[in-house]
Amino acid sequence: MPERFPVTNPATGEVVRHLDLADASDVDAAVGAARAAAPGWASVSPAERGAVLARVATLLDERSEDFAGTETLQCGKPIRLSREFDVPGTVDNAAFFGAAARMLEGKASGEYSPEHTSSIRREPLGVVGSIAPWNYPLNMAGWKVFPALAAGNAVVIKPAEITPLTTIMLAEVFAEAGLPDGVLTVLVGRGPVVGAALAGHPGIDMVSFTGSTAVGRQVAELAASGPRRVHLELGGKAPFVVFDDADLEAAVHGAVAGALINGGQDCTAATRAYVQRPLYERFVEGVADLLGQVRVGDPSDPATDVGSLISATHAERVHGFVTRAVQAGAKAMRGGTAPDGAFYRPTLLVGAAQQSEIVQDEVFGPVLVVLPFDDDDEGIALANDTRFGLAASAWTRDVYRAGRASREIAAGCVWINDHIPIISEMPHGGIKASGYGKDMSMYSLEEYTSVKHVMSEITGKARKDWHRTVFTGDRGEQGNG
């Protein structure tokens, strides 16, 4: 008998729905169905694939309130975030990749050899195994599924078992939009069972994983048995660098918004603010004052700014980081109190050491640490002093400072005078321990294709000049055995 799993509303503890969990045999069946369906989907014209995605975008938009409500119910995130960020972003992603399906390009044909014409084909990989996280279930499912399908692949996706509902709904929308059977399968199961089976399955051509760096390493190891292509979007510890000429009000508001989005459960969230000393004290005061105005409460209430975290267990984990930081000498200027179930008050810390756990490790909660710096060299060096490299921001009115920060801060994305905004046309992905590969944009579409070189002889000559490097005799001469 399959294991029954309760999907729970973290804000109330109430069970939303019971689901049967998949196991390794279900992975075999799903991959087999995907392999059978993949050639047919790959042979469909880009225009037809794009039309399916366009219909998905329309259906998602029509059902946006249902998707937003379900996302909030399973995640505990504020309904305002679900309505104004998660769902519209997913609709836009579907529409973008519907158009992008018709725009995949190879290198222009040309005669790079006097006797040949060369061209590049981009072809689907086959079957993609996708493993999505719990913090943005709908967004992340879209980021993985849309480009893979647009490129002509079949997909087997495993959402986090604690937040699978909107991914299941997305698959239902795809079916209604005309996607053939077997091209997209959702498997709800535990990571060590279904995730591991998917990452190491011989029928999978690519594995796409979003989650922690530690689990990402395990996924890469399993995928290496193929070997198969791997795309990893892993953890982050985004620096927020405020130079002394920055607009202080903008930086303060940007820090609060960047640190608290999705309750801080965002791998690009602002987690370490480095502020040049002339602005340091005023920045800390401003952030503390603004955090005091943040409304924590019922996620279904449109007036709520910060809902619950994903679980009471996770809230205790976040509080553990804060407790250890205070014990090591940091000071909580705001928050830092024990969680109330899955709810955790936004927290502002100062006085932490650069090499301390709270500065170096991913907390994944509404916690911002602020540290001072003296000159530009030190600010950039501190920003880079972490194993992560997903996102960062720099705050300055000086175009040269901004240019230097964008060049020298080691991250897959560097925002200037803002933090968090993403758009479908631009890529998202990191470096270092934050992984490799891109979500969104045409760069993401390319991730899900293989490059094939086609070389056509154009002279019609039977005997080519290069043949003499292998043999030199005329065709009528007697060889030497």
PDB file of N, CA, C and O in Angstrom, residues 118-169:
ATOM      1  N   SER A 118      28.607  24.182 -42.846  1.00  0.00           N
ATOM      2  CA  SER A 118      28.317  23.743 -41.485  1.00  0.00           C
ATOM      3  C   SER A 118      27.105  24.481 -40.948  1.00  0.00           C
ATOM      4  O   SER A 118      26.880  25.659 -41.261  1.00  0.00           O
ATOM      5  N   SER A 119      26.335  23.789 -40.143  1.00  0.00           N
ATOM      6  CA  SER A 119      25.219  24.420 -39.437  1.00  0.00           C
ATOM      7  C   SER A 119      25.077  23.759 -38.075  1.00  0.00           C
ATOM      8  O   SER A 119      25.626  22.685 -37.825  1.00  0.00           O
ATOM      9  N   ILE A 120      24.369  24.433 -37.188  1.00  0.00           N
ATOM     10  CA  ILE A 120      24.163  23.939 -35.830  1.00  0.00           C
ATOM     11  C   ILE A 120      22.677  23.686 -35.611  1.00  0.00           C
ATOM     12  O   ILE A 120      21.840  24.536 -35.904  1.00  0.00           O
ATOM     13  N   ARG A 121      22.374  22.523 -35.110  1.00  0.00           N
ATOM     14  CA  ARG A 121      21.015  22.193 -34.707  1.00  0.00           C
ATOM     15  C   ARG A 121      20.957  22.137 -33.176  1.00  0.00           C
ATOM     16  O   ARG A 121      21.895  21.665 -32.533  1.00  0.00           O
ATOM     17  N   ARG A 122      19.877  22.645 -32.618  1.00  0.00           N
ATOM     18  CA  ARG A 122      19.619  22.453 -31.189  1.00  0.00           C
ATOM     19  C   ARG A 122      18.459  21.486 -31.078  1.00  0.00           C
ATOM     20  O   ARG A 122      17.367  21.741 -31.588  1.00  0.00           O
ATOM     21  N   GLU A 123      18.707  20.379 -30.403  1.00  0.00           N
ATOM     22  CA  GLU A 123      17.710  19.319 -30.326  1.00  0.00           C
ATOM     23  C   GLU A 123      17.374  19.006 -28.873  1.00  0.00           C
ATOM     24  O   GLU A 123      18.217  19.175 -27.980  1.00  0.00           O
ATOM     25  N   PRO A 124      16.146  18.571 -28.606  1.00  0.00           N
ATOM     26  CA  PRO A 124      15.784  18.217 -27.229  1.00  0.00           C
ATOM     27  C   PRO A 124      16.638  17.072 -26.713  1.00  0.00           C
ATOM     28  O   PRO A 124      17.109  16.225 -27.473  1.00  0.00           O
ATOM     29  N   LEU A 125      16.814  17.043 -25.410  1.00  0.00           N
ATOM     30  CA  LEU A 125      17.641  16.012 -24.790  1.00  0.00           C
ATOM     31  C   LEU A 125      16.912  14.685 -24.682  1.00  0.00           C
ATOM     32  O   LEU A 125      17.517  13.630 -24.736  1.00  0.00           O
ATOM     33  N   GLY A 126      15.598  14.732 -24.474  1.00  0.00           N
ATOM     34  CA  GLY A 126      14.817  13.509 -24.318  1.00  0.00           C
ATOM     35  C   GLY A 126      13.889  13.611 -23.130  1.00  0.00           C
ATOM     36  O   GLY A 126      12.824  14.215 -23.209  1.00  0.00           O
ATOM     37  N   VAL A 127      14.298  13.056 -21.990  1.00  0.00           N
ATOM     38  CA  VAL A 127      13.476  13.075 -20.782  1.00  0.00           C
ATOM     39  C   VAL A 127      14.238  13.805 -19.678  1.00  0.00           C
ATOM     40  O   VAL A 127      15.387  13.478 -19.375  1.00  0.00           O
ATOM     41  N   VAL A 128      13.580  14.782 -19.082  1.00  0.00           N
ATOM     42  CA  VAL A 128      14.164  15.584 -18.005  1.00  0.00           C
ATOM     43  C   VAL A 128      13.525  15.197 -16.685  1.00  0.00           C
ATOM     44  O   VAL A 128      12.291  15.137 -16.570  1.00  0.00           O
ATOM     45  N   GLY A 129      14.342  14.925 -15.693  1.00  0.00           N
ATOM     46  CA  GLY A 129      13.867  14.697 -14.332  1.00  0.00           C
ATOM     47  C   GLY A 129      14.054  15.960 -13.529  1.00  0.00           C
ATOM     48  O   GLY A 129      15.186  16.419 -13.342  1.00  0.00           O
ATOM     49  N   SER A 130      12.964  16.565 -13.069  1.00  0.00           N
ATOM     50  CA  SER A 130      13.019  17.836 -12.343  1.00  0.00           C
ATOM     51  C   SER A 130      12.615  17.639 -10.888  1.00  0.00           C
ATOM     52  O   SER A 130      11.657  16.928 -10.592  1.00  0.00           O
ATOM     53  N   ILE A 131      13.350  18.279 -10.009  1.00  0.00           N
ATOM     54  CA  ILE A 131      13.074  18.211  -8.573  1.00  0.00           C
ATOM     55  C   ILE A 131      12.951  19.648  -8.076  1.00  0.00           C
ATOM     56  O   ILE A 131      13.915  20.418  -8.146  1.00  0.00           O
ATOM     57  N   ALA A 132      11.763  20.016  -7.602  1.00  0.00           N
ATOM     58  CA  ALA A 132      11.470  21.403  -7.248  1.00  0.00           C
ATOM     59  C   ALA A 132      11.369  21.570  -5.732  1.00  0.00           C
ATOM     60  O   ALA A 132      11.046  20.622  -5.008  1.00  0.00           O
ATOM     61  N   PRO A 133      11.596  22.780  -5.218  1.00  0.00           N
ATOM     62  CA  PRO A 133      11.593  23.038  -3.777  1.00  0.00           C
ATOM     63  C   PRO A 133      10.230  23.455  -3.256  1.00  0.00           C
ATOM     64  O   PRO A 133       9.269  23.608  -4.012  1.00  0.00           O
ATOM     65  N   TRP A 134      10.165  23.697  -1.936  1.00  0.00           N
ATOM     66  CA  TRP A 134       8.892  24.024  -1.298  1.00  0.00           C
ATOM     67  C   TRP A 134       8.637  25.508  -1.159  1.00  0.00           C
ATOM     68  O   TRP A 134       7.526  25.931  -0.826  1.00  0.00           O
ATOM     69  N   ASN A 135       9.626  26.361  -1.393  1.00  0.00           N
ATOM     70  CA  ASN A 135       9.418  27.777  -1.082  1.00  0.00           C
ATOM     71  C   ASN A 135       8.607  28.527  -2.134  1.00  0.00           C
ATOM     72  O   ASN A 135       7.838  29.427  -1.818  1.00  0.00           O
ATOM     73  N   TYR A 136       8.794  28.157  -3.400  1.00  0.00           N
ATOM     74  CA  TYR A 136       7.992  28.731  -4.488  1.00  0.00           C
ATOM     75  C   TYR A 136       7.509  27.582  -5.379  1.00  0.00           C
ATOM     76  O   TYR A 136       7.976  27.415  -6.503  1.00  0.00           O
ATOM     77  N   PRO A 137       6.592  26.780  -4.904  1.00  0.00           N
ATOM     78  CA  PRO A 137       6.223  25.559  -5.637  1.00  0.00           C
ATOM     79  C   PRO A 137       5.746  25.814  -7.064  1.00  0.00           C
ATOM     80  O   PRO A 137       6.185  25.131  -7.995  1.00  0.00           O
ATOM     81  N   LEU A 138       4.869  26.782  -7.257  1.00  0.00           N
ATOM     82  CA  LEU A 138       4.341  27.041  -8.594  1.00  0.00           C
ATOM     83  C   LEU A 138       5.387  27.691  -9.485  1.00  0.00           C
ATOM     84  O   LEU A 138       5.614  27.250 -10.619  1.00  0.00           O
ATOM     85  N   ASN A 139       6.036  28.732  -8.988  1.00  0.00           N
ATOM     86  CA  ASN A 139       7.097  29.389  -9.763  1.00  0.00           C
ATOM     87  C   ASN A 139       8.165  28.406 -10.205  1.00  0.00           C
ATOM     88  O   ASN A 139       8.559  28.361 -11.378  1.00  0.00           O
ATOM     89  N   MET A 140       8.661  27.624  -9.263  1.00  0.00           N
ATOM     90  CA  MET A 140       9.782  26.729  -9.573  1.00  0.00           C
ATOM     91  C   MET A 140       9.361  25.608 -10.511  1.00  0.00           C
ATOM     92  O   MET A 140      10.152  25.194 -11.378  1.00  0.00           O
ATOM     93  N   ALA A 141       8.144  25.127 -10.375  1.00  0.00           N
ATOM     94  CA  ALA A 141       7.655  24.120 -11.323  1.00  0.00           C
ATOM     95  C   ALA A 141       7.632  24.717 -12.723  1.00  0.00           C
ATOM     96  O   ALA A 141       8.057  24.081 -13.697  1.00  0.00           O
ATOM     97  N   GLY A 142       7.145  25.947 -12.828  1.00  0.00           N
ATOM     98  CA  GLY A 142       7.126  26.608 -14.128  1.00  0.00           C
ATOM     99  C   GLY A 142       8.508  26.832 -14.687  1.00  0.00           C
ATOM    100  O   GLY A 142       8.757  26.600 -15.882  1.00  0.00           O
ATOM    101  N   TRP A 143       9.427  27.296 -13.847  1.00  0.00           N
ATOM    102  CA  TRP A 143      10.798  27.540 -14.307  1.00  0.00           C
ATOM    103  C   TRP A 143      11.408  26.278 -14.896  1.00  0.00           C
ATOM    104  O   TRP A 143      12.238  26.364 -15.807  1.00  0.00           O
ATOM    105  N   LYS A 144      11.052  25.121 -14.379  1.00  0.00           N
ATOM    106  CA  LYS A 144      11.629  23.870 -14.857  1.00  0.00           C
ATOM    107  C   LYS A 144      10.860  23.288 -16.042  1.00  0.00           C
ATOM    108  O   LYS A 144      11.442  22.861 -17.036  1.00  0.00           O
ATOM    109  N   VAL A 145       9.540  23.285 -15.920  1.00  0.00           N
ATOM    110  CA  VAL A 145       8.715  22.619 -16.921  1.00  0.00           C
ATOM    111  C   VAL A 145       8.631  23.405 -18.222  1.00  0.00           C
ATOM    112  O   VAL A 145       8.746  22.839 -19.321  1.00  0.00           O
ATOM    113  N   PHE A 146       8.426  24.717 -18.153  1.00  0.00           N
ATOM    114  CA  PHE A 146       8.171  25.505 -19.361  1.00  0.00           C
ATOM    115  C   PHE A 146       9.311  25.440 -20.379  1.00  0.00           C
ATOM    116  O   PHE A 146       9.074  25.120 -21.546  1.00  0.00           O
ATOM    117  N   PRO A 147      10.554  25.724 -19.995  1.00  0.00           N
ATOM    118  CA  PRO A 147      11.614  25.665 -21.010  1.00  0.00           C
ATOM    119  C   PRO A 147      11.889  24.257 -21.502  1.00  0.00           C
ATOM    120  O   PRO A 147      12.200  24.055 -22.678  1.00  0.00           O
ATOM    121  N   ALA A 148      11.774  23.270 -20.616  1.00  0.00           N
ATOM    122  CA  ALA A 148      12.013  21.886 -21.027  1.00  0.00           C
ATOM    123  C   ALA A 148      10.994  21.450 -22.071  1.00  0.00           C
ATOM    124  O   ALA A 148      11.346  20.820 -23.085  1.00  0.00           O
ATOM    125  N   LEU A 149       9.729  21.772 -21.851  1.00  0.00           N
ATOM    126  CA  LEU A 149       8.696  21.403 -22.814  1.00  0.00           C
ATOM    127  C   LEU A 149       8.801  22.229 -24.086  1.00  0.00           C
ATOM    128  O   LEU A 149       8.597  21.714 -25.186  1.00  0.00           O
ATOM    129  N   ALA A 150       9.120  23.506 -23.955  1.00  0.00           N
ATOM    130  CA  ALA A 150       9.264  24.356 -25.143  1.00  0.00           C
ATOM    131  C   ALA A 150      10.347  23.831 -26.065  1.00  0.00           C
ATOM    132  O   ALA A 150      10.235  23.920 -27.293  1.00  0.00           O
ATOM    133  N   ALA A 151      11.398  23.251 -25.484  1.00  0.00           N
ATOM    134  CA  ALA A 151      12.505  22.714 -26.278  1.00  0.00           C
ATOM    135  C   ALA A 151      12.183  21.348 -26.879  1.00  0.00           C
ATOM    136  O   ALA A 151      12.960  20.841 -27.695  1.00  0.00           O
ATOM    137  N   GLY A 152      11.070  20.724 -26.461  1.00  0.00           N
ATOM    138  CA  GLY A 152      10.675  19.448 -27.040  1.00  0.00           C
ATOM    139  C   GLY A 152      10.965  18.240 -26.182  1.00  0.00           C
ATOM    140  O   GLY A 152      10.904  17.104 -26.673  1.00  0.00           O
ATOM    141  N   ASN A 153      11.261  18.438 -24.905  1.00  0.00           N
ATOM    142  CA  ASN A 153      11.524  17.327 -23.994  1.00  0.00           C
ATOM    143  C   ASN A 153      10.248  16.862 -23.302  1.00  0.00           C
ATOM    144  O   ASN A 153       9.267  17.604 -23.209  1.00  0.00           O
ATOM    145  N   ALA A 154      10.276  15.649 -22.790  1.00  0.00           N
ATOM    146  CA  ALA A 154       9.281  15.185 -21.838  1.00  0.00           C
ATOM    147  C   ALA A 154       9.837  15.408 -20.434  1.00  0.00           C
ATOM    148  O   ALA A 154      11.054  15.427 -20.238  1.00  0.00           O
ATOM    149  N   VAL A 155       8.950  15.585 -19.451  1.00  0.00           N
ATOM    150  CA  VAL A 155       9.382  15.939 -18.096  1.00  0.00           C
ATOM    151  C   VAL A 155       8.677  15.072 -17.062  1.00  0.00           C
ATOM    152  O   VAL A 155       7.460  14.872 -17.128  1.00  0.00           O
ATOM    153  N   VAL A 156       9.459  14.575 -16.116  1.00  0.00           N
ATOM    154  CA  VAL A 156       8.919  13.976 -14.895  1.00  0.00           C
ATOM    155  C   VAL A 156       9.367  14.874 -13.757  1.00  0.00           C
ATOM    156  O   VAL A 156      10.571  15.046 -13.528  1.00  0.00           O
ATOM    157  N   ILE A 157       8.415  15.489 -13.055  1.00  0.00           N
ATOM    158  CA  ILE A 157       8.763  16.445 -12.009  1.00  0.00           C
ATOM    159  C   ILE A 157       8.315  15.954 -10.648  1.00  0.00           C
ATOM    160  O   ILE A 157       7.201  15.439 -10.497  1.00  0.00           O
ATOM    161  N   LYS A 158       9.212  16.109  -9.672  1.00  0.00           N
ATOM    162  CA  LYS A 158       8.889  15.798  -8.279  1.00  0.00           C
ATOM    163  C   LYS A 158       8.847  17.101  -7.497  1.00  0.00           C
ATOM    164  O   LYS A 158       9.879  17.694  -7.208  1.00  0.00           O
ATOM    165  N   PRO A 159       7.645  17.571  -7.132  1.00  0.00           N
ATOM    166  CA  PRO A 159       7.587  18.723  -6.235  1.00  0.00           C
ATOM    167  C   PRO A 159       7.919  18.283  -4.819  1.00  0.00           C
ATOM    168  O   PRO A 159       7.927  17.087  -4.511  1.00  0.00           O
ATOM    169  N   ALA A 160       8.201  19.241  -3.950  1.00  0.00           N
ATOM    170  CA  ALA A 160       8.361  18.894  -2.536  1.00  0.00           C
ATOM    171  C   ALA A 160       7.067  18.281  -2.032  1.00  0.00           C
ATOM    172  O   ALA A 160       5.977  18.795  -2.317  1.00  0.00           O
ATOM    173  N   GLU A 161       7.177  17.190  -1.302  1.00  0.00           N
ATOM    174  CA  GLU A 161       5.962  16.480  -0.882  1.00  0.00           C
ATOM    175  C   GLU A 161       5.104  17.318   0.060  1.00  0.00           C
ATOM    176  O   GLU A 161       3.897  17.064   0.202  1.00  0.00           O
ATOM    177  N   ILE A 162       5.693  18.340   0.698  1.00  0.00           N
ATOM    178  CA  ILE A 162       4.904  19.164   1.615  1.00  0.00           C
ATOM    179  C   ILE A 162       4.157  20.285   0.891  1.00  0.00           C
ATOM    180  O   ILE A 162       3.243  20.878   1.461  1.00  0.00           O
ATOM    181  N   THR A 163       4.513  20.567  -0.372  1.00  0.00           N
ATOM    182  CA  THR A 163       3.835  21.635  -1.120  1.00  0.00           C
ATOM    183  C   THR A 163       3.585  21.217  -2.576  1.00  0.00           C
ATOM    184  O   THR A 163       4.020  21.894  -3.504  1.00  0.00           O
ATOM    185  N   PRO A 164       2.842  20.147  -2.814  1.00  0.00           N
ATOM    186  CA  PRO A 164       2.706  19.638  -4.179  1.00  0.00           C
ATOM    187  C   PRO A 164       1.460  20.128  -4.929  1.00  0.00           C
ATOM    188  O   PRO A 164       1.309  19.861  -6.120  1.00  0.00           O
ATOM    189  N   LEU A 165       0.560  20.829  -4.244  1.00  0.00           N
ATOM    190  CA  LEU A 165      -0.784  21.006  -4.786  1.00  0.00           C
ATOM    191  C   LEU A 165      -0.828  21.854  -6.054  1.00  0.00           C
ATOM    192  O   LEU A 165      -1.538  21.518  -7.008  1.00  0.00           O
ATOM    193  N   THR A 166      -0.100  22.964  -6.084  1.00  0.00           N
ATOM    194  CA  THR A 166      -0.165  23.801  -7.289  1.00  0.00           C
ATOM    195  C   THR A 166       0.583  23.168  -8.457  1.00  0.00           C
ATOM    196  O   THR A 166       0.257  23.448  -9.617  1.00  0.00           O
ATOM    197  N   THR A 167       1.549  22.311  -8.196  1.00  0.00           N
ATOM    198  CA  THR A 167       2.210  21.591  -9.284  1.00  0.00           C
ATOM    199  C   THR A 167       1.252  20.583  -9.913  1.00  0.00           C
ATOM    200  O   THR A 167       1.213  20.417 -11.137  1.00  0.00           O
ATOM    201  N   ILE A 168       0.468  19.916  -9.077  1.00  0.00           N
ATOM    202  CA  ILE A 168      -0.558  19.004  -9.591  1.00  0.00           C
ATOM    203  C   ILE A 168      -1.577  19.792 -10.416  1.00  0.00           C
ATOM    204  O   ILE A 168      -1.981  19.364 -11.507  1.00  0.00           O
ATOM    205  N   MET A 169      -1.980  20.944  -9.911  1.00  0.00           N
ATOM    206  CA  MET A 169      -2.926  21.792 -10.652  1.00  0.00           C
ATOM    207  C   MET A 169      -2.343  22.238 -11.985  1.00  0.00           C
ATOM    208  O   MET A 169      -3.046  22.303 -13.004  1.00  0.00           O
TER     209      MET A 169
END
